[in-house]
Amino acid sequence: MRLPFKIAKRFLLKNNFFKDGVVNIVSFLGLFIGSLSIILSISVLNGFQNILKEETAKVNGEFLISNFNEDSDLTLLNEINSNNIQFAIFHKDEFILSHNNKKKIVEIKNIYKDNSLDFYKLTLDNNKKNLTNNQMIIGASLARSLNINIGDFVNIFSKNINLNSLASPISHKFEVVNIFSNRILRIDDYLIFISDDELLKKNNLSIELIGDIQNSNVIMDRSLSWKDRNRQIFEATEVEKKITFFTLSLIIIIASFNLCSAIIQISSKKIKEIAILMSVGMSKKSIRLIFILYSYFIGLSAITLGVLTSSFLIFLQNKFSIIMLNPDFYIVEKLPMVISLIDIFYVYSASVVIIGIFSIIPLRFINHMSPNQIINKQP
Amino acid sequence: MILDIKNLKKSFIDGKKTLNVLKNINLSVKKGSIVTIKGPSGSGKSTLLSLIGSLDRPDEGEVIFNNENIDAINDINNFRNEKIGFIFQSHNLISELSLQENVLLPREISGKEVNHQEIKDLFKFFDLDMRMKSYPNDLSGGEKQRISVMRAIINQPSLVIADEPTGNLDQKNVLKMIELFKKLNKEHNLTFIIATHDSAVFDIGDKKLQLTEGNLKKL
């Protein structure tokens, strides 16, 4: 390995790279652009996926445990407390919200204890966050659609239409004390927070959690992650990432065609050297390795430069917010960009495979090479 | 005997014609001897040397090297690396490697340890000790050919095969090369098979042969 490595390096560096290596440069640029595009695109998708996670966590936490029973799940509660995990206990149900003859089906999150509301990082219109019975915080979009303002009173009815003695549905009157905004998944179009003992069904509670649950199997076993709860949208973003990765990998494949040409060019130029190496006992496998390494020198240096450049651009964007967005459309003000080591690993792995395949193909001629004829024919 | 060639035949297809380059070659070479072969261009000298050096395979016949048929050798690369040293008409050095690296190629391929003093001594023996770090393009034709001789003998092979080793050299360098072959033969007991057009080189052979019409004749 040492000798093929040394010879490959010399073949690449001892020659006039710019004068004789146009194909090398084209391959290098292609691979550089390919890796740069993949990393930048994936980082933007990661960024939006992170925004999705953060915004969802603000109203739904990171994990959900259903069927929580205050009396029988003491171990679970102890585990949560001992692991320093933030949580909120609630009961969630669907109701019909009525205001000025306008009605809409809504989802009401009834927080078990009022102080649990601090768990949710709501973007609120005012500072009022502590709820008493018959007070609610509703989503901004919902408030707009039903023309509700802070201080208005609304009625909620059970979807099951329970009737009172006068045969009219049992309603509960609430005062709207605050309005929250959250554009992710149109949450503020249907979600309402209350903390009302009368409506709370203690036999059907759930817990939402934020924190590191990896240390507790008890919690892990019963938890659903934000990805599980939003599987469709999460998988949609994952598919988008895969398609982007695959599509942009085509740039790397096309660049590898050039790399293939570079190998054909260099191996044709070095045909005499190949014959010499055979005559002094180097195996065909080692000779092929020289050109494969030559190809990897070009390929992996281009990929590395692409990764480093894209990482630097991501750093610049995160530090200086160079590309700004309209938050009305994109929720965020600056283009979010996040790259992980696993994404870089995938780029390298795919490149190693693609470059390897395109390097081996043109070297098949070495199997049928007769060194004596080449040595004797060459001047 | 270090080498025994029995009934060796080799032909090539040229369009629709078959060229019987080597018809029935028989040759025995003693260890420590110099065998010189001459013959007109295209007579098959290079083909014969390629078959002896395992760079090509015969159609028929056997090349027995140290009592072993080279056709039966499993690791032919290792055989070539350890037992045979090649010198070609053109120096055939790798221009991207320094002279020292060129000389050490067979040694590095074999994976054997490199003794730096041994290399220095070798360069001194060839009067090139000041040029170890230079590159082939910095040398004259004669110097390059001396480097290729050093590369051929670095692994102390049993047999050195030289195919027109002085073909590209001027008279002064031809004489130097002759002296070098004699010195290596005498001091290191190296066996040489040399194909040449040059009468001065041909004359150093202990056994002198002529290859004509596919047959070897002793002169």
XYZ file of C-alpha atoms in Angstrom:
598
model
C 0.000 0.000 0.000
C 2.861 2.389 0.824
C 4.528 2.147 -2.593
C 1.313 2.496 -4.678
C 0.404 5.453 -2.455
C 3.783 7.107 -3.062
C 3.684 6.515 -6.829
C 0.059 7.734 -7.113
C 0.954 10.892 -5.210
C 3.970 11.540 -7.433
C 1.990 10.917 -10.624
C -0.481 13.551 -9.476
C 1.804 16.158 -7.973
C 5.054 15.897 -9.915
C 3.357 16.649 -13.228
C 2.132 20.040 -14.274
C -1.352 19.760 -12.827
C -2.794 22.782 -14.622
C -1.106 22.253 -17.967
C -1.553 18.506 -18.313
C -4.491 17.914 -16.047
C -7.498 19.713 -17.560
C -9.572 16.590 -17.067
C -8.329 16.416 -13.471
C -9.408 19.998 -12.857
C -12.839 19.449 -14.438
C -13.331 16.326 -12.300
C -12.153 18.194 -9.226
C -14.543 21.083 -9.832
C -17.452 18.741 -10.539
C -16.930 16.798 -7.340
C -16.369 20.007 -5.380
C -19.627 21.530 -6.666
C -21.470 18.247 -6.106
C -20.464 17.899 -2.468
C -20.999 21.625 -1.854
C -24.534 21.461 -3.264
C -25.444 18.340 -1.317
C -24.226 19.696 2.012
C -25.845 23.112 1.538
C -29.188 21.668 0.417
C -29.300 19.070 3.161
C -28.356 21.707 5.726
C -31.340 23.860 4.708
C -33.687 20.868 4.945
C -32.155 19.997 8.323
C -32.631 23.597 9.386
C -36.332 23.582 8.550
C -36.709 20.161 10.170
C -35.172 21.602 13.338
C -37.529 24.575 13.213
C -40.392 22.117 12.871
C -39.135 20.235 15.916
C -38.592 23.365 18.007
C -41.933 24.925 17.141
C -43.777 21.664 17.710
C -41.999 21.229 21.052
C -43.208 24.665 22.110
C -46.827 23.478 22.129
C -46.497 19.685 22.279
C -43.194 18.987 24.047
C -40.666 16.541 22.623
C -42.228 13.335 23.950
C -45.709 12.173 24.841
C -46.781 9.566 27.364
C -50.479 8.627 27.081
C -52.727 6.864 29.589
C -51.010 8.385 32.584
C -52.547 7.574 35.936
C -51.571 9.803 38.769
C -51.918 7.066 41.396
C -50.490 4.001 39.655
C -47.706 5.716 37.679
C -45.724 7.015 40.644
C -42.550 5.223 39.474
C -42.810 6.939 36.141
C -43.268 10.307 37.787
C -40.287 9.683 40.059
C -38.156 8.750 37.049
C -39.177 11.963 35.310
C -38.323 14.042 38.357
C -35.044 12.258 39.080
C -33.881 12.725 35.481
C -34.602 16.420 35.590
C -37.042 16.243 32.711
C -39.532 19.066 32.258
C -43.132 17.926 31.948
C -46.775 18.936 31.864
C -49.776 16.760 32.744
C -52.933 17.394 30.770
C -56.129 16.026 29.400
C -56.918 16.665 25.771
C -60.360 16.558 24.198
C -62.300 17.956 21.278
C -65.017 20.533 21.834
C -67.161 22.880 19.805
C -66.211 26.512 20.331
C -68.937 29.095 19.839
C -68.620 32.844 19.590
C -71.139 35.262 18.092
C -73.011 32.407 16.387
C -69.788 31.174 14.780
C -68.780 27.638 15.710
C -65.687 25.585 15.178
C -64.378 22.219 16.370
C -61.309 22.804 18.525
C -58.842 20.783 20.518
C -58.579 21.779 24.158
C -55.526 20.987 26.214
C -56.647 21.101 29.829
C -53.518 21.554 31.913
C -53.692 19.630 35.161
C -51.983 22.183 37.294
C -51.847 25.776 36.208
C -48.089 26.118 36.771
C -47.552 23.392 34.163
C -48.388 25.998 31.560
C -44.834 27.321 31.937
C -43.758 24.100 30.261
C -45.138 25.390 26.961
C -43.033 28.060 25.346
C -45.947 29.945 23.857
C -45.562 33.097 21.838
C -48.231 35.150 23.556
C -49.860 38.478 22.820
C -49.475 39.644 26.436
C -47.871 38.523 29.716
C -50.921 36.791 31.144
C -50.015 33.137 31.468
C -51.579 31.934 34.728
C -55.007 30.511 34.085
C -57.842 30.114 36.522
C -61.028 28.133 35.943
C -63.016 29.513 32.984
C -60.021 31.235 31.402
C -58.377 30.208 28.164
C -55.522 30.961 25.768
C -56.483 30.397 22.159
C -54.554 30.197 18.900
C -54.169 33.380 16.869
C -55.543 31.929 13.649
C -58.563 30.506 15.480
C -59.175 33.852 17.166
C -59.049 35.601 13.807
C -61.431 33.155 12.140
C -64.036 33.514 14.918
C -63.352 37.220 15.434
C -62.294 36.721 19.051
C -60.256 39.274 20.970
C -58.610 39.162 24.390
C -61.322 39.785 27.015
C -64.093 38.193 24.936
C -66.210 35.397 26.388
C -66.786 32.190 24.428
C -68.756 29.004 24.979
C -67.542 25.484 24.560
C -69.748 22.426 24.102
C -68.863 18.818 24.274
C -68.853 17.125 20.883
C -71.042 14.431 22.442
C -73.889 17.005 22.834
C -74.782 16.395 26.467
C -78.159 17.990 27.091
C -79.344 19.713 30.268
C -82.788 19.487 31.804
C -84.040 22.110 29.333
C -82.838 19.942 26.450
C -80.175 22.376 25.415
C -76.469 21.387 25.151
C -74.349 21.823 28.282
C -71.991 24.685 27.633
C -69.088 26.158 29.566
C -68.307 29.827 29.414
C -64.655 30.909 29.203
C -62.892 34.227 29.071
C -60.139 34.569 26.463
C -57.202 35.971 28.442
C -54.423 35.544 25.878
C -53.688 34.551 22.285
C -50.735 32.415 21.165
C -49.136 32.124 17.748
C -47.629 29.016 16.234
C -47.730 28.484 12.496
C -46.339 24.968 12.512
C -48.895 22.379 11.387
C -51.587 25.109 11.718
C -51.594 24.474 15.462
C -52.951 27.938 16.268
C -55.899 27.161 14.019
C -57.435 24.668 16.434
C -55.601 24.465 19.777
C -56.759 26.050 23.053
C -55.124 25.923 26.472
C -57.237 25.911 29.645
C -56.654 24.860 33.240
C -60.077 23.915 34.469
C -60.658 21.393 37.285
C -64.302 20.893 36.393
C -63.587 19.701 32.818
C -60.486 17.688 33.692
C -60.851 13.924 33.281
C -58.277 12.512 35.662
C -58.677 8.990 34.359
C -57.480 9.984 30.898
C -54.358 12.044 31.417
C -51.226 12.384 29.306
C -47.769 13.830 29.957
C -45.659 15.850 27.591
C -41.912 15.938 28.214
C -38.867 17.931 27.179
C -35.380 16.695 28.019
C -33.031 13.757 27.726
C -35.025 10.583 28.297
C -32.288 8.220 27.105
C -31.226 7.386 30.657
C -34.585 5.974 31.676
C -35.991 2.841 30.085
C -39.249 3.339 31.985
C -39.803 6.649 30.238
C -38.390 5.487 26.897
C -40.705 2.476 26.748
C -43.827 4.575 27.093
C -42.821 7.631 25.099
C -43.715 8.733 21.628
C -41.235 11.164 20.108
C -42.194 14.289 18.188
C -41.230 12.368 15.056
C -43.684 9.578 15.901
C -46.445 12.066 16.637
C -45.853 13.934 13.380
C -44.825 10.954 11.323
C -46.292 12.130 8.050
C -44.611 15.494 7.968
C -41.377 14.130 9.412
C -41.249 11.384 6.801
C -42.087 13.899 4.101
C -39.046 15.983 5.076
C -36.912 12.841 5.273
C -38.028 11.763 1.787
C -37.273 15.266 0.549
C -33.786 14.999 2.035
C -33.216 11.616 0.393
C -34.428 12.830 -2.991
C -32.237 15.933 -2.719
C -29.277 13.787 -1.747
C -29.885 11.409 -4.649
C -30.502 14.160 -7.196
C -27.427 16.121 -6.242
C -25.380 12.921 -6.145
C -25.908 12.888 -9.902
C -23.476 15.821 -10.064
C -20.921 13.610 -8.330
C -21.688 10.779 -10.757
C -21.255 13.078 -13.763
C -18.017 14.423 -12.290
C -16.904 10.830 -11.809
C -17.276 10.296 -15.575
C -14.605 12.960 -15.929
C -12.587 11.209 -13.284
C -12.930 8.067 -15.399
C -11.515 10.035 -18.358
C -8.724 11.324 -16.132
C -7.809 7.755 -15.222
C -7.887 6.701 -18.893
C -5.666 9.661 -19.736
C -3.138 9.130 -16.962
C -2.984 5.346 -17.381
C -2.438 5.739 -21.146
C 0.277 8.293 -20.493
C 1.902 6.048 -17.929
C 1.621 2.821 -19.915
C 5.407 2.477 -20.059
C 5.677 2.985 -16.318
C 3.026 0.292 -15.812
C 5.084 -2.091 -17.916
C 8.243 -1.233 -15.942
C 6.478 -1.861 -12.657
C 5.280 -5.226 -13.968
C 8.790 -6.117 -15.059
C 10.174 -5.440 -11.579
C 7.518 -7.657 -10.024
C 4.686 -5.380 -9.019
C 1.364 -7.208 -9.153
C -1.467 -6.041 -11.418
C -3.547 -5.497 -8.308
C -0.990 -3.052 -6.881
C -0.711 -1.277 -10.224
C -4.490 -0.854 -10.360
C -4.316 0.436 -6.798
C -1.936 3.223 -7.906
C -4.549 4.627 -10.283
C -7.429 4.059 -7.904
C -5.506 6.014 -5.262
C -4.739 8.677 -7.861
C -8.469 8.940 -8.483
C -9.230 9.090 -4.764
C -6.624 11.841 -4.251
C -8.503 14.024 -6.724
C -11.961 12.887 -5.652
C -11.635 13.020 -1.901
C -9.703 16.292 -1.901
C -12.523 17.825 -3.990
C -15.172 16.382 -1.687
C -13.261 17.576 1.383
C -12.922 21.068 -0.046
C -16.653 21.010 -0.825
C -17.490 19.917 2.718
C -15.182 22.518 4.268
C -16.478 25.317 2.042
C -20.109 24.426 2.684
C -19.452 24.150 6.441
C -17.869 27.605 6.341
C -20.867 29.013 4.425
C -23.226 27.435 6.949
C -21.188 28.993 9.765
C -21.350 32.407 8.052
C -25.125 32.123 7.575
C -25.706 31.122 11.191
C -23.356 33.816 12.514
C -24.222 36.746 10.267
C -27.698 35.823 8.885
C -26.663 36.617 5.331
C -29.782 35.158 3.678
C -32.968 36.593 5.226
C -36.480 35.218 4.751
C -39.972 36.650 5.029
C -41.225 35.233 8.367
C -44.858 35.489 7.165
C -44.114 32.723 4.677
C -41.250 30.819 6.224
C -41.926 31.215 10.000
C -38.275 32.144 10.505
C -36.437 35.352 9.663
C -33.165 33.837 8.488
C -32.479 30.785 6.365
C -31.913 27.968 8.848
C -28.883 25.778 8.068
C -27.780 22.825 10.160
C -25.345 20.114 9.163
C -24.538 16.986 11.098
C -21.572 14.641 10.993
C -23.807 11.818 9.835
C -24.764 13.812 6.708
C -21.083 14.441 5.976
C -20.416 10.758 6.533
C -23.118 9.878 3.963
C -21.599 12.278 1.424
C -18.161 10.721 1.915
C -19.502 7.160 1.794
C -21.454 7.768 -1.407
C -18.438 9.509 -2.958
C -16.057 6.710 -2.000
C -18.334 4.144 -3.670
C -18.990 6.225 -6.799
C -15.335 7.245 -7.270
C -14.216 3.655 -6.642
C -16.532 2.243 -9.312
C -15.587 4.867 -11.897
C -11.881 4.360 -11.196
C -11.912 0.591 -11.540
C -13.794 0.498 -14.859
C -11.038 2.008 -17.058
C -8.317 -0.112 -15.438
C -9.529 -3.432 -16.775
C -6.989 -3.219 -19.624
C -4.182 -3.876 -17.129
C -5.366 -7.490 -16.828
C -4.560 -8.091 -20.489
C -1.412 -6.026 -20.683
C 1.776 -7.502 -22.058
C 4.684 -5.499 -20.588
C 7.397 -6.758 -22.934
C 5.702 -5.406 -26.070
C 5.129 -2.008 -24.485
C 8.671 -1.683 -23.186
C 10.180 -2.730 -26.499
C 7.893 -0.470 -28.565
C 8.298 2.671 -26.526
C 11.167 4.983 -27.498
C 22.827 -24.831 -14.649
C 20.821 -21.828 -13.678
C 18.684 -21.899 -16.811
C 17.595 -24.658 -19.155
C 15.446 -23.895 -22.174
C 13.927 -26.862 -23.938
C 12.184 -26.871 -27.334
C 10.859 -23.360 -26.905
C 8.429 -22.164 -29.554
C 6.620 -18.871 -29.930
C 4.581 -17.486 -32.774
C 2.522 -14.357 -33.363
C -0.480 -13.743 -35.572
C 0.021 -10.852 -37.971
C -3.231 -10.380 -39.853
C -3.794 -13.707 -41.596
C -0.160 -14.770 -41.342
C 1.389 -16.683 -38.484
C 4.929 -15.621 -37.707
C 6.967 -18.390 -36.119
C 9.405 -16.174 -34.270
C 11.032 -18.863 -32.162
C 10.979 -22.305 -33.788
C 12.845 -24.636 -31.510
C 15.106 -22.993 -28.975
C 17.327 -25.000 -26.674
C 19.765 -23.285 -24.356
C 21.608 -23.957 -21.120
C 23.134 -21.190 -19.037
C 25.698 -21.755 -16.295
C 25.549 -19.716 -13.124
C 27.990 -16.825 -13.204
C 28.346 -16.835 -16.974
C 27.614 -14.188 -19.568
C 25.566 -15.280 -22.580
C 25.365 -12.858 -25.473
C 22.888 -13.164 -28.305
C 22.895 -11.278 -31.550
C 20.646 -11.338 -34.523
C 18.962 -9.057 -37.002
C 16.100 -6.814 -35.934
C 12.885 -8.766 -35.622
C 14.732 -12.069 -35.255
C 13.052 -12.703 -31.899
C 15.770 -11.697 -29.425
C 13.405 -9.610 -27.299
C 10.743 -12.308 -27.481
C 13.226 -14.897 -26.234
C 14.327 -12.660 -23.372
C 10.676 -11.941 -22.457
C 9.973 -15.662 -22.259
C 13.058 -16.247 -20.109
C 12.057 -13.360 -17.856
C 8.460 -14.599 -17.541
C 7.060 -11.441 -19.137
C 5.431 -13.645 -21.777
C 4.477 -17.292 -22.131
C 5.726 -19.733 -24.770
C 3.446 -21.649 -27.148
C 5.428 -24.778 -26.476
C 8.523 -25.827 -24.576
C 9.871 -25.194 -21.137
C 11.950 -22.610 -19.371
C 13.540 -24.308 -16.373
C 14.984 -21.879 -13.872
C 17.009 -23.389 -11.042
C 15.344 -26.745 -11.740
C 11.855 -25.226 -11.640
C 9.585 -24.761 -14.635
C 8.619 -21.097 -14.557
C 5.197 -21.978 -15.965
C 4.501 -23.835 -12.725
C 5.497 -20.978 -10.442
C 2.487 -19.689 -8.516
C 3.654 -16.196 -7.707
C 5.229 -15.088 -10.962
C 5.477 -11.472 -9.782
C 7.547 -12.523 -6.812
C 9.722 -14.688 -9.066
C 10.348 -11.746 -11.389
C 10.996 -9.474 -8.432
C 13.511 -11.703 -6.680
C 15.161 -13.822 -9.337
C 15.293 -11.673 -12.469
C 16.745 -8.256 -13.184
C 15.776 -6.505 -16.407
C 17.768 -3.936 -18.344
C 16.096 -2.526 -21.438
C 17.352 -0.513 -24.392
C 15.678 2.577 -23.089
C 16.496 3.272 -19.450
C 12.779 3.064 -18.558
C 13.070 4.956 -15.314
C 10.023 6.510 -13.683
C 10.546 10.235 -14.048
C 8.421 11.127 -10.991
C 10.645 9.102 -8.657
C 14.138 10.101 -7.548
C 17.071 7.955 -8.635
C 17.237 6.337 -5.225
C 13.502 5.570 -5.355
C 13.824 4.150 -8.858
C 16.649 1.876 -7.774
C 14.742 0.787 -4.693
C 11.515 -0.081 -6.561
C 12.144 -3.862 -6.674
C 13.235 -3.825 -3.029
C 10.127 -1.958 -1.908
C 7.876 -4.252 -3.935
C 9.461 -7.278 -2.250
C 8.842 -5.643 1.132
C 12.407 -6.353 2.239
C 14.178 -3.943 4.513
C 16.198 -1.156 2.919
C 19.740 -0.824 4.206
C 20.742 2.763 3.520
C 24.459 2.054 3.733
C 24.036 -0.690 1.143
C 22.281 1.781 -1.167
C 24.997 4.387 -0.667
C 27.651 1.786 -1.427
C 25.785 0.731 -4.538
C 25.557 4.296 -5.809
C 29.266 4.703 -5.055
C 30.070 1.495 -6.930
C 28.262 2.989 -9.947
C 29.970 6.351 -9.423
C 26.618 8.106 -8.879
C 26.768 8.659 -5.137
C 26.293 12.434 -5.510
C 23.072 11.992 -7.509
C 20.962 9.831 -5.234
C 18.301 12.490 -4.690
C 18.259 13.688 -8.308
C 15.560 12.804 -10.792
C 16.012 10.902 -14.074
C 15.606 14.030 -16.194
C 18.710 15.518 -14.544
C 20.947 12.735 -15.875
C 22.676 11.918 -19.132
C 21.701 8.822 -21.142
C 24.667 6.828 -19.856
C 23.933 7.741 -16.252
C 20.271 6.794 -16.645
C 21.250 3.416 -18.030
C 23.568 2.853 -15.075
C 20.647 3.587 -12.771
C 18.561 1.003 -14.605
C 21.376 -1.508 -14.085
C 21.355 -0.673 -10.372
C 17.593 -1.251 -10.311
C 18.097 -4.597 -12.050
C 20.591 -5.862 -9.473
C 19.241 -4.315 -6.253
C 17.483 -7.525 -5.197
C 20.586 -9.592 -6.025
C 18.809 -11.581 -8.735
C 20.035 -14.925 -10.021
C 19.850 -13.713 -13.593
C 20.121 -10.338 -15.306
C 18.406 -10.056 -18.671
C 19.611 -7.165 -20.793
C 17.847 -6.355 -24.047
C 19.968 -4.028 -26.186
C 21.336 -2.317 -23.055
C 23.710 -0.109 -25.038
C 21.369 0.611 -27.943
C 20.874 4.234 -26.945
C 24.421 4.958 -25.716
C 27.441 6.567 -27.369
C 30.698 4.665 -27.739
C 32.197 6.055 -24.527
C 29.202 4.932 -22.489
C 29.063 1.574 -24.261
C 32.593 0.884 -23.044
C 31.658 1.986 -19.520
C 28.663 -0.343 -19.580
C 30.790 -3.255 -20.788
C 33.225 -2.674 -17.934
C 30.310 -2.538 -15.530
C 28.843 -5.846 -16.728
C 32.253 -7.511 -16.453
C 32.798 -6.090 -12.978
C 29.349 -7.215 -11.771
C 29.891 -10.644 -13.284
C 33.316 -11.015 -11.713
C 32.779 -9.429 -8.314
C 29.176 -10.500 -7.684
C 29.098 -13.690 -9.767
C 26.019 -12.367 -11.584
C 24.677 -14.313 -14.571
C 23.889 -12.227 -17.644
C 21.936 -12.912 -20.804
C 22.483 -9.991 -23.148
C 20.834 -9.444 -26.510
C 22.801 -6.906 -28.530
C 23.688 -5.554 -31.928
C 26.920 -4.119 -30.632
C 29.918 -6.317 -31.422
C 31.921 -4.994 -28.452
C 29.155 -6.023 -26.060
C 28.654 -9.310 -27.916
C 32.311 -10.159 -27.450
C 32.130 -10.188 -23.624
C 29.992 -13.343 -23.710
C 31.330 -16.610 -22.376
C 28.773 -18.164 -24.682
C 28.009 -16.310 -27.904
C 24.870 -17.115 -29.843
C 23.166 -15.943 -32.969
C 19.404 -16.001 -33.434
C 18.357 -16.337 -37.036
C 15.116 -17.611 -38.536
C 13.848 -18.688 -35.151
C 16.849 -20.829 -34.239
C 19.832 -20.279 -31.985
C 23.288 -21.033 -33.312
C 26.463 -21.114 -31.271
C 29.263 -18.970 -32.668
